[in-house]
């Protein structure tokens, strides 16, 4: 199996896909999305990567797959896997087929969920919260712009069994597009899921790391990983490092339908460029579960970025930003702005901008600070207004011991204020118990002929 890149549109060397195909392939795939970029793409319906970038990658994949007579599977299309994202990918696929004279049967697997269905699952006691998340309510559902389910491999397998050569899927767990092809080839679930874990980020399991392809072969004694690019290699250490990717546990990975247990995995080199992993186990669940994700519109955002290297201000930066906050509140109220209608936030990079209250070295700041000022308000005009007050206050407010009576901050841009548009938050991050693996994910088929 060949994975082209960590997310469709990230790019990969054209020579790598050629080399990967020459190594032998039964499928070509790519994970198309993630929650890593946050809730904006699910909420807004916009794609994570540009249409041009996705088209370039997809064209090379389709050309190679049609030439070899193997399937292409793309998961979490468009970044978030909702209906708008899936439609963009379907349009791109048709466009490429017309331009390149390609013909194939295409399946689109829908992952966006009907709100009424989810409400019924709540009523039936079939919805549970993820860790550190509250119970799902009907208000949460109504407030979501859209809700998607993270499908497992079964819908992909069904589409491939129906003769689809190109499978475009909505939101999926990252390994699912690859695990599906392995399971369909009569590979046990453990190695199948593990191969997906190794392929979901493509060459991330190789060194040096970069946006590139990864080739995986599953044999009776393990999963062999080798990057097609001759400038990269897989080592036992690089694969072990990748196996820890994005999970609270180092060896237990919950997926739809079960748990991938890597406790007894063994990593060994099989050549100077390839390494093998063995010993993984699949522990099937009694009840099939699917994670659901929803995004809620929470207002409109505006930001500005500035910096200071005044040592007196830096030494009291937390107190100073508190003074700025008070000044903004006073000025906003004078304009008739209700303080409850906006949120004002500061991130001080060089002090605790990354880890906030969890930063252990906040008392030992840098010689300079970068200040990100953020406002989220009920309207864009309100966000812009409050931000402008915050920017002026941050620039000119007095503080104890101040020697320079000019501006306290340097701004890298003009205009300094950046209008960001709608802001979203994840408000659905729960587990649902469908009656089977297919209930939530209807499939449509289309003959693309050119």
mmCIF file of N, CA and C in Angstrom, residues 216-339:
data_model
loop_
_atom_site.group_PDB
_atom_site.id
_atom_site.type_symbol
_atom_site.label_atom_id
_atom_site.label_comp_id
_atom_site.label_asym_id
_atom_site.label_seq_id
_atom_site.Cartn_x
_atom_site.Cartn_y
_atom_site.Cartn_z
ATOM 1 N N UNK A 216 4.070 0.479 2.416
ATOM 2 C CA UNK A 216 3.941 -0.536 3.460
ATOM 3 C C UNK A 216 3.560 -1.874 2.822
ATOM 4 N N UNK A 217 4.254 -2.905 3.249
ATOM 5 C CA UNK A 217 3.932 -4.272 2.842
ATOM 6 C C UNK A 217 3.578 -5.073 4.093
ATOM 7 N N UNK A 218 2.459 -5.772 4.059
ATOM 8 C CA UNK A 218 2.054 -6.598 5.190
ATOM 9 C C UNK A 218 2.353 -8.060 4.859
ATOM 10 N N UNK A 219 3.154 -8.677 5.709
ATOM 11 C CA UNK A 219 3.460 -10.095 5.566
ATOM 12 C C UNK A 219 2.987 -10.833 6.811
ATOM 13 N N UNK A 220 3.074 -12.130 6.775
ATOM 14 C CA UNK A 220 2.571 -12.927 7.892
ATOM 15 C C UNK A 220 3.250 -12.559 9.203
ATOM 16 N N UNK A 221 4.526 -12.168 9.124
ATOM 17 C CA UNK A 221 5.261 -11.900 10.361
ATOM 18 C C UNK A 221 5.345 -10.422 10.720
ATOM 19 N N UNK A 222 4.674 -9.538 9.973
ATOM 20 C CA UNK A 222 4.699 -8.153 10.379
ATOM 21 C C UNK A 222 4.416 -7.155 9.282
ATOM 22 N N UNK A 223 4.544 -5.884 9.636
ATOM 23 C CA UNK A 223 4.291 -4.757 8.750
ATOM 24 C C UNK A 223 5.631 -4.116 8.403
ATOM 25 N N UNK A 224 5.971 -4.102 7.117
ATOM 26 C CA UNK A 224 7.257 -3.570 6.662
ATOM 27 C C UNK A 224 7.040 -2.195 6.054
ATOM 28 N N UNK A 225 7.787 -1.206 6.535
ATOM 29 C CA UNK A 225 7.664 0.178 6.083
ATOM 30 C C UNK A 225 8.953 0.601 5.382
ATOM 31 N N UNK A 226 8.796 1.194 4.204
ATOM 32 C CA UNK A 226 9.950 1.666 3.446
ATOM 33 C C UNK A 226 9.551 2.887 2.625
ATOM 34 N N UNK A 227 10.230 4.011 2.778
ATOM 35 C CA UNK A 227 9.901 5.190 1.964
ATOM 36 C C UNK A 227 10.430 5.027 0.548
ATOM 37 N N UNK A 228 9.647 5.359 -0.475
ATOM 38 C CA UNK A 228 10.140 5.266 -1.848
ATOM 39 C C UNK A 228 11.294 6.216 -2.145
ATOM 40 N N UNK A 229 11.317 7.353 -1.479
ATOM 41 C CA UNK A 229 12.369 8.335 -1.697
ATOM 42 C C UNK A 229 13.707 7.781 -1.205
ATOM 43 N N UNK A 230 14.709 7.651 -2.084
ATOM 44 C CA UNK A 230 15.989 7.070 -1.658
ATOM 45 C C UNK A 230 16.747 7.916 -0.658
ATOM 46 N N UNK A 231 16.325 9.158 -0.476
ATOM 47 C CA UNK A 231 16.983 10.025 0.501
ATOM 48 C C UNK A 231 16.450 9.809 1.919
ATOM 49 N N UNK A 232 15.477 8.922 2.080
ATOM 50 C CA UNK A 232 14.882 8.665 3.391
ATOM 51 C C UNK A 232 14.991 7.190 3.736
ATOM 52 N N UNK A 233 14.955 6.896 5.030
ATOM 53 C CA UNK A 233 14.962 5.514 5.495
ATOM 54 C C UNK A 233 13.989 5.367 6.661
ATOM 55 N N UNK A 234 13.548 4.135 6.881
ATOM 56 C CA UNK A 234 12.805 3.796 8.088
ATOM 57 C C UNK A 234 13.715 2.976 8.998
ATOM 58 N N UNK A 235 13.743 3.325 10.257
ATOM 59 C CA UNK A 235 14.517 2.595 11.251
ATOM 60 C C UNK A 235 13.559 2.106 12.344
ATOM 61 N N UNK A 236 13.973 1.138 13.143
ATOM 62 C CA UNK A 236 13.130 0.756 14.268
ATOM 63 C C UNK A 236 12.758 1.933 15.152
ATOM 64 N N UNK A 237 13.707 2.832 15.373
ATOM 65 C CA UNK A 237 13.434 3.992 16.222
ATOM 66 C C UNK A 237 12.436 4.940 15.573
ATOM 67 N N UNK A 238 12.589 5.191 14.268
ATOM 68 C CA UNK A 238 11.672 6.140 13.607
ATOM 69 C C UNK A 238 10.244 5.597 13.584
ATOM 70 N N UNK A 239 10.090 4.277 13.417
ATOM 71 C CA UNK A 239 8.751 3.699 13.430
ATOM 72 C C UNK A 239 8.173 3.674 14.839
ATOM 73 N N UNK A 240 9.015 3.393 15.824
ATOM 74 C CA UNK A 240 8.537 3.420 17.210
ATOM 75 C C UNK A 240 8.083 4.821 17.586
ATOM 76 N N UNK A 241 8.827 5.813 17.118
ATOM 77 C CA UNK A 241 8.451 7.203 17.374
ATOM 78 C C UNK A 241 7.096 7.511 16.745
ATOM 79 N N UNK A 242 6.889 7.085 15.506
ATOM 80 C CA UNK A 242 5.627 7.343 14.827
ATOM 81 C C UNK A 242 4.472 6.610 15.498
ATOM 82 N N UNK A 243 4.758 5.452 16.093
ATOM 83 C CA UNK A 243 3.689 4.678 16.728
ATOM 84 C C UNK A 243 3.105 5.382 17.943
ATOM 85 N N UNK A 244 3.820 6.373 18.479
ATOM 86 C CA UNK A 244 3.331 7.138 19.629
ATOM 87 C C UNK A 244 2.477 8.331 19.216
ATOM 88 N N UNK A 245 2.277 8.490 17.935
ATOM 89 C CA UNK A 245 1.650 9.681 17.361
ATOM 90 C C UNK A 245 0.218 9.880 17.840
ATOM 91 N N UNK A 246 -0.067 11.072 18.361
ATOM 92 C CA UNK A 246 -1.434 11.539 18.636
ATOM 93 C C UNK A 246 -2.277 10.569 19.462
ATOM 94 N N UNK A 247 -1.783 10.168 20.599
ATOM 95 C CA UNK A 247 -2.585 9.286 21.437
ATOM 96 C C UNK A 247 -2.179 9.453 22.886
ATOM 97 N N UNK A 248 -3.158 9.422 23.781
ATOM 98 C CA UNK A 248 -2.863 9.583 25.203
ATOM 99 C C UNK A 248 -2.077 8.399 25.742
ATOM 100 N N UNK A 249 -2.379 7.211 25.237
ATOM 101 C CA UNK A 249 -1.666 6.001 25.654
ATOM 102 C C UNK A 249 -0.588 5.665 24.637
ATOM 103 N N UNK A 250 0.566 5.181 25.072
ATOM 104 C CA UNK A 250 1.620 4.803 24.117
ATOM 105 C C UNK A 250 1.348 3.485 23.412
ATOM 106 N N UNK A 251 0.375 2.696 23.896
ATOM 107 C CA UNK A 251 0.204 1.372 23.291
ATOM 108 C C UNK A 251 -1.244 0.902 23.160
ATOM 109 N N UNK A 252 -2.211 1.727 23.475
ATOM 110 C CA UNK A 252 -3.612 1.348 23.308
ATOM 111 C C UNK A 252 -4.317 2.417 22.474
ATOM 112 N N UNK A 253 -4.851 2.003 21.330
ATOM 113 C CA UNK A 253 -5.439 2.949 20.385
ATOM 114 C C UNK A 253 -6.891 2.542 20.112
ATOM 115 N N UNK A 254 -7.820 3.363 20.578
ATOM 116 C CA UNK A 254 -9.237 3.073 20.377
ATOM 117 C C UNK A 254 -9.640 3.454 18.963
ATOM 118 N N UNK A 255 -10.256 2.524 18.281
ATOM 119 C CA UNK A 255 -10.757 2.748 16.934
ATOM 120 C C UNK A 255 -12.190 2.239 16.874
ATOM 121 N N UNK A 256 -12.939 2.579 15.834
ATOM 122 C CA UNK A 256 -14.292 2.037 15.711
ATOM 123 C C UNK A 256 -14.269 0.510 15.726
ATOM 124 N N UNK A 257 -14.966 -0.050 16.674
ATOM 125 C CA UNK A 257 -15.071 -1.499 16.722
ATOM 126 C C UNK A 257 -14.067 -2.218 17.586
ATOM 127 N N UNK A 258 -13.086 -1.499 18.127
ATOM 128 C CA UNK A 258 -12.115 -2.214 18.942
ATOM 129 C C UNK A 258 -10.911 -1.387 19.335
ATOM 130 N N UNK A 259 -9.920 -2.100 19.885
ATOM 131 C CA UNK A 259 -8.726 -1.473 20.449
ATOM 132 C C UNK A 259 -7.493 -2.103 19.810
ATOM 133 N N UNK A 260 -6.619 -1.264 19.268
ATOM 134 C CA UNK A 260 -5.340 -1.734 18.754
ATOM 135 C C UNK A 260 -4.329 -1.717 19.897
ATOM 136 N N UNK A 261 -3.816 -2.879 20.243
ATOM 137 C CA UNK A 261 -2.890 -3.036 21.366
ATOM 138 C C UNK A 261 -1.486 -3.266 20.811
ATOM 139 N N UNK A 262 -0.578 -2.323 21.076
ATOM 140 C CA UNK A 262 0.794 -2.420 20.567
ATOM 141 C C UNK A 262 1.791 -2.714 21.689
ATOM 142 N N UNK A 263 1.284 -3.188 22.830
ATOM 143 C CA UNK A 263 2.138 -3.426 23.991
ATOM 144 C C UNK A 263 3.304 -4.347 23.666
ATOM 145 N N UNK A 264 3.058 -5.385 22.884
ATOM 146 C CA UNK A 264 4.079 -6.395 22.604
ATOM 147 C C UNK A 264 4.759 -6.208 21.248
ATOM 148 N N UNK A 265 4.636 -5.015 20.684
ATOM 149 C CA UNK A 265 5.231 -4.788 19.361
ATOM 150 C C UNK A 265 6.756 -4.880 19.420
ATOM 151 N N UNK A 266 7.319 -5.433 18.361
ATOM 152 C CA UNK A 266 8.762 -5.524 18.186
ATOM 153 C C UNK A 266 9.145 -4.763 16.917
ATOM 154 N N UNK A 267 10.220 -4.018 16.995
ATOM 155 C CA UNK A 267 10.688 -3.199 15.880
ATOM 156 C C UNK A 267 12.074 -3.700 15.473
ATOM 157 N N UNK A 268 12.241 -3.977 14.184
ATOM 158 C CA UNK A 268 13.537 -4.477 13.734
ATOM 159 C C UNK A 268 13.811 -4.026 12.311
ATOM 160 N N UNK A 269 15.071 -3.796 12.019
ATOM 161 C CA UNK A 269 15.481 -3.443 10.667
ATOM 162 C C UNK A 269 15.483 -4.693 9.801
ATOM 163 N N UNK A 270 14.982 -4.559 8.573
ATOM 164 C CA UNK A 270 14.998 -5.678 7.635
ATOM 165 C C UNK A 270 15.880 -5.382 6.422
ATOM 166 N N UNK A 271 16.336 -4.141 6.297
ATOM 167 C CA UNK A 271 17.304 -3.752 5.273
ATOM 168 C C UNK A 271 17.894 -2.426 5.721
ATOM 169 N N UNK A 272 18.737 -1.867 4.873
ATOM 170 C CA UNK A 272 19.330 -0.573 5.243
ATOM 171 C C UNK A 272 18.350 0.575 5.056
ATOM 172 N N UNK A 273 17.133 0.299 4.516
ATOM 173 C CA UNK A 273 16.169 1.361 4.289
ATOM 174 C C UNK A 273 14.783 1.043 4.844
ATOM 175 N N UNK A 274 14.579 -0.166 5.307
ATOM 176 C CA UNK A 274 13.239 -0.598 5.734
ATOM 177 C C UNK A 274 13.294 -1.210 7.124
ATOM 178 N N UNK A 275 12.167 -1.089 7.826
ATOM 179 C CA UNK A 275 12.037 -1.683 9.163
ATOM 180 C C UNK A 275 10.679 -2.362 9.265
ATOM 181 N N UNK A 276 10.598 -3.352 10.160
ATOM 182 C CA UNK A 276 9.376 -4.129 10.316
ATOM 183 C C UNK A 276 8.876 -4.055 11.752
ATOM 184 N N UNK A 277 7.543 -4.031 11.877
ATOM 185 C CA UNK A 277 6.887 -4.047 13.187
ATOM 186 C C UNK A 277 6.016 -5.296 13.262
ATOM 187 N N UNK A 278 6.083 -5.995 14.377
ATOM 188 C CA UNK A 278 5.267 -7.192 14.577
ATOM 189 C C UNK A 278 4.771 -7.223 16.018
ATOM 190 N N UNK A 279 3.821 -8.097 16.280
ATOM 191 C CA UNK A 279 3.347 -8.285 17.647
ATOM 192 C C UNK A 279 2.123 -7.482 18.034
ATOM 193 N N UNK A 280 1.528 -6.743 17.094
ATOM 194 C CA UNK A 280 0.318 -5.968 17.402
ATOM 195 C C UNK A 280 -0.893 -6.895 17.523
ATOM 196 N N UNK A 281 -1.871 -6.480 18.333
ATOM 197 C CA UNK A 281 -3.085 -7.276 18.532
ATOM 198 C C UNK A 281 -4.319 -6.385 18.393
ATOM 199 N N UNK A 282 -5.408 -6.981 17.936
ATOM 200 C CA UNK A 282 -6.690 -6.277 17.842
ATOM 201 C C UNK A 282 -7.655 -6.880 18.843
ATOM 202 N N UNK A 283 -8.195 -6.028 19.719
ATOM 203 C CA UNK A 283 -9.144 -6.463 20.731
ATOM 204 C C UNK A 283 -10.516 -5.909 20.367
ATOM 205 N N UNK A 284 -11.378 -6.759 19.843
ATOM 206 C CA UNK A 284 -12.687 -6.308 19.360
ATOM 207 C C UNK A 284 -13.590 -5.903 20.518
ATOM 208 N N UNK A 285 -14.352 -4.822 20.329
ATOM 209 C CA UNK A 285 -15.334 -4.376 21.313
ATOM 210 C C UNK A 285 -16.637 -5.149 21.145
ATOM 211 N N UNK A 286 -17.361 -5.297 22.238
ATOM 212 C CA UNK A 286 -18.692 -5.908 22.160
ATOM 213 C C UNK A 286 -19.668 -4.981 21.439
ATOM 214 N N UNK A 287 -19.493 -3.667 21.648
ATOM 215 C CA UNK A 287 -20.383 -2.671 21.043
ATOM 216 C C UNK A 287 -19.581 -1.786 20.095
ATOM 217 N N UNK A 288 -20.028 -1.683 18.850
ATOM 218 C CA UNK A 288 -19.378 -0.806 17.880
ATOM 219 C C UNK A 288 -19.674 0.646 18.247
ATOM 220 N N UNK A 289 -18.644 1.493 18.232
ATOM 221 C CA UNK A 289 -18.820 2.908 18.571
ATOM 222 C C UNK A 289 -18.174 3.791 17.501
ATOM 223 N N UNK A 290 -18.684 5.004 17.392
ATOM 224 C CA UNK A 290 -18.185 5.995 16.436
ATOM 225 C C UNK A 290 -18.069 7.334 17.151
ATOM 226 N N UNK A 291 -16.960 8.003 16.974
ATOM 227 C CA UNK A 291 -16.814 9.360 17.513
ATOM 228 C C UNK A 291 -17.543 10.349 16.608
ATOM 229 N N UNK A 292 -18.249 11.293 17.216
ATOM 230 C CA UNK A 292 -18.897 12.361 16.454
ATOM 231 C C UNK A 292 -18.273 13.691 16.845
ATOM 232 N N UNK A 293 -18.164 14.588 15.867
ATOM 233 C CA UNK A 293 -17.540 15.893 16.062
ATOM 234 C C UNK A 293 -18.471 16.977 15.528
ATOM 235 N N UNK A 294 -18.656 18.043 16.297
ATOM 236 C CA UNK A 294 -19.478 19.159 15.863
ATOM 237 C C UNK A 294 -18.808 20.480 16.189
ATOM 238 N N UNK A 295 -19.093 21.503 15.397
ATOM 239 C CA UNK A 295 -18.510 22.824 15.590
ATOM 240 C C UNK A 295 -19.614 23.862 15.708
ATOM 241 N N UNK A 296 -19.478 24.728 16.702
ATOM 242 C CA UNK A 296 -20.460 25.776 16.979
ATOM 243 C C UNK A 296 -19.874 27.146 16.682
ATOM 244 N N UNK A 297 -20.669 27.985 16.021
ATOM 245 C CA UNK A 297 -20.261 29.374 15.788
ATOM 246 C C UNK A 297 -20.331 30.135 17.106
ATOM 247 N N UNK A 298 -19.229 30.770 17.476
ATOM 248 C CA UNK A 298 -19.171 31.447 18.778
ATOM 249 C C UNK A 298 -18.969 32.945 18.673
ATOM 250 N N UNK A 299 -18.993 33.502 17.468
ATOM 251 C CA UNK A 299 -18.818 34.934 17.299
ATOM 252 C C UNK A 299 -17.879 35.238 16.155
ATOM 253 N N UNK A 300 -17.270 36.425 16.224
ATOM 254 C CA UNK A 300 -16.370 36.891 15.170
ATOM 255 C C UNK A 300 -15.068 37.342 15.806
ATOM 256 N N UNK A 301 -13.972 37.061 15.108
ATOM 257 C CA UNK A 301 -12.641 37.274 15.683
ATOM 258 C C UNK A 301 -11.905 38.394 14.957
ATOM 259 N N UNK A 302 -11.131 39.144 15.746
ATOM 260 C CA UNK A 302 -10.176 40.113 15.206
ATOM 261 C C UNK A 302 -8.920 40.031 16.069
ATOM 262 N N UNK A 303 -7.750 40.201 15.443
ATOM 263 C CA UNK A 303 -6.492 40.089 16.183
ATOM 264 C C UNK A 303 -5.521 41.185 15.760
ATOM 265 N N UNK A 304 -4.555 41.434 16.609
ATOM 266 C CA UNK A 304 -3.393 42.228 16.236
ATOM 267 C C UNK A 304 -2.172 41.628 16.909
ATOM 268 N N UNK A 305 -1.015 41.853 16.301
ATOM 269 C CA UNK A 305 0.245 41.294 16.784
ATOM 270 C C UNK A 305 1.220 42.447 17.020
ATOM 271 N N UNK A 306 1.845 42.445 18.183
ATOM 272 C CA UNK A 306 2.817 43.491 18.486
ATOM 273 C C UNK A 306 3.912 42.906 19.374
ATOM 274 N N UNK A 307 4.954 43.684 19.591
ATOM 275 C CA UNK A 307 6.059 43.190 20.393
ATOM 276 C C UNK A 307 6.748 44.299 21.165
ATOM 277 N N UNK A 308 7.412 43.910 22.248
ATOM 278 C CA UNK A 308 8.179 44.862 23.045
ATOM 279 C C UNK A 308 9.465 44.217 23.526
ATOM 280 N N UNK A 309 10.499 45.048 23.706
ATOM 281 C CA UNK A 309 11.706 44.591 24.387
ATOM 282 C C UNK A 309 12.101 45.573 25.505
ATOM 283 N N UNK A 310 11.095 46.303 25.974
ATOM 284 C CA UNK A 310 11.300 47.187 27.117
ATOM 285 C C UNK A 310 11.419 46.324 28.375
ATOM 286 N N UNK A 311 12.586 46.296 29.023
ATOM 287 C CA UNK A 311 12.752 45.393 30.177
ATOM 288 C C UNK A 311 11.851 45.743 31.352
ATOM 289 N N UNK A 312 11.512 47.012 31.512
ATOM 290 C CA UNK A 312 10.635 47.385 32.615
ATOM 291 C C UNK A 312 9.212 46.879 32.378
ATOM 292 N N UNK A 313 8.743 46.993 31.150
ATOM 293 C CA UNK A 313 7.413 46.497 30.835
ATOM 294 C C UNK A 313 7.382 44.965 30.920
ATOM 295 N N UNK A 314 8.420 44.330 30.391
ATOM 296 C CA UNK A 314 8.464 42.866 30.416
ATOM 297 C C UNK A 314 8.436 42.338 31.845
ATOM 298 N N UNK A 315 9.120 43.031 32.742
ATOM 299 C CA UNK A 315 9.193 42.564 34.130
ATOM 300 C C UNK A 315 7.838 42.615 34.832
ATOM 301 N N UNK A 316 6.907 43.392 34.296
ATOM 302 C CA UNK A 316 5.575 43.498 34.892
ATOM 303 C C UNK A 316 4.482 43.299 33.838
ATOM 304 N N UNK A 317 4.800 42.449 32.840
ATOM 305 C CA UNK A 317 3.908 42.317 31.688
ATOM 306 C C UNK A 317 2.522 41.790 32.069
ATOM 307 N N UNK A 318 2.468 40.871 33.018
ATOM 308 C CA UNK A 318 1.162 40.330 33.393
ATOM 309 C C UNK A 318 0.289 41.409 34.017
ATOM 310 N N UNK A 319 0.871 42.210 34.910
ATOM 311 C CA UNK A 319 0.122 43.312 35.523
ATOM 312 C C UNK A 319 -0.251 44.350 34.473
ATOM 313 N N UNK A 320 0.680 44.594 33.548
ATOM 314 C CA UNK A 320 0.418 45.595 32.524
ATOM 315 C C UNK A 320 -0.772 45.202 31.650
ATOM 316 N N UNK A 321 -0.810 43.955 31.231
ATOM 317 C CA UNK A 321 -1.934 43.518 30.401
ATOM 318 C C UNK A 321 -3.239 43.532 31.184
ATOM 319 N N UNK A 322 -3.158 43.357 32.497
ATOM 320 C CA UNK A 322 -4.341 43.529 33.337
ATOM 321 C C UNK A 322 -4.829 44.967 33.311
ATOM 322 N N UNK A 323 -3.888 45.929 33.328
ATOM 323 C CA UNK A 323 -4.255 47.347 33.221
ATOM 324 C C UNK A 323 -4.902 47.641 31.860
ATOM 325 N N UNK A 324 -4.340 47.025 30.824
ATOM 326 C CA UNK A 324 -4.911 47.203 29.483
ATOM 327 C C UNK A 324 -6.348 46.670 29.447
ATOM 328 N N UNK A 325 -6.546 45.511 30.030
ATOM 329 C CA UNK A 325 -7.886 44.918 30.054
ATOM 330 C C UNK A 325 -8.884 45.860 30.739
ATOM 331 N N UNK A 326 -8.476 46.450 31.867
ATOM 332 C CA UNK A 326 -9.355 47.375 32.588
ATOM 333 C C UNK A 326 -9.646 48.613 31.751
ATOM 334 N N UNK A 327 -8.615 49.116 31.072
ATOM 335 C CA UNK A 327 -8.796 50.312 30.242
ATOM 336 C C UNK A 327 -9.751 50.047 29.088
ATOM 337 N N UNK A 328 -9.628 48.870 28.490
ATOM 338 C CA UNK A 328 -10.512 48.514 27.383
ATOM 339 C C UNK A 328 -11.955 48.429 27.870
ATOM 340 N N UNK A 329 -12.146 47.840 29.018
ATOM 341 C CA UNK A 329 -13.498 47.708 29.564
ATOM 342 C C UNK A 329 -14.117 49.095 29.782
ATOM 343 N N UNK A 330 -13.332 49.997 30.354
ATOM 344 C CA UNK A 330 -13.838 51.342 30.626
ATOM 345 C C UNK A 330 -14.203 52.065 29.329
ATOM 346 N N UNK A 331 -13.313 52.009 28.338
ATOM 347 C CA UNK A 331 -13.563 52.692 27.067
ATOM 348 C C UNK A 331 -14.733 52.052 26.305
ATOM 349 N N UNK A 332 -14.818 50.714 26.363
ATOM 350 C CA UNK A 332 -15.903 50.031 25.663
ATOM 351 C C UNK A 332 -17.253 50.387 26.276
ATOM 352 N N UNK A 333 -17.302 50.417 27.611
ATOM 353 C CA UNK A 333 -18.556 50.773 28.280
ATOM 354 C C UNK A 333 -18.964 52.194 27.943
ATOM 355 N N UNK A 334 -17.969 53.087 27.783
ATOM 356 C CA UNK A 334 -18.272 54.475 27.431
ATOM 357 C C UNK A 334 -18.897 54.585 26.045
ATOM 358 N N UNK A 335 -18.605 53.577 25.196
ATOM 359 C CA UNK A 335 -19.201 53.558 23.859
ATOM 360 C C UNK A 335 -20.503 52.767 23.828
ATOM 361 N N UNK A 336 -20.934 52.308 25.002
ATOM 362 C CA UNK A 336 -22.176 51.557 25.078
ATOM 363 C C UNK A 336 -22.024 50.087 24.769
ATOM 364 N N UNK A 337 -20.786 49.583 24.841
ATOM 365 C CA UNK A 337 -20.527 48.168 24.550
ATOM 366 C C UNK A 337 -20.609 47.377 25.849
ATOM 367 N N UNK A 338 -21.493 46.404 25.886
ATOM 368 C CA UNK A 338 -21.643 45.535 27.048
ATOM 369 C C UNK A 338 -20.435 44.608 27.142
ATOM 370 N N UNK A 339 -19.709 44.596 28.264
ATOM 371 C CA UNK A 339 -18.528 43.720 28.387
ATOM 372 C C UNK A 339 -18.834 42.244 28.174
#
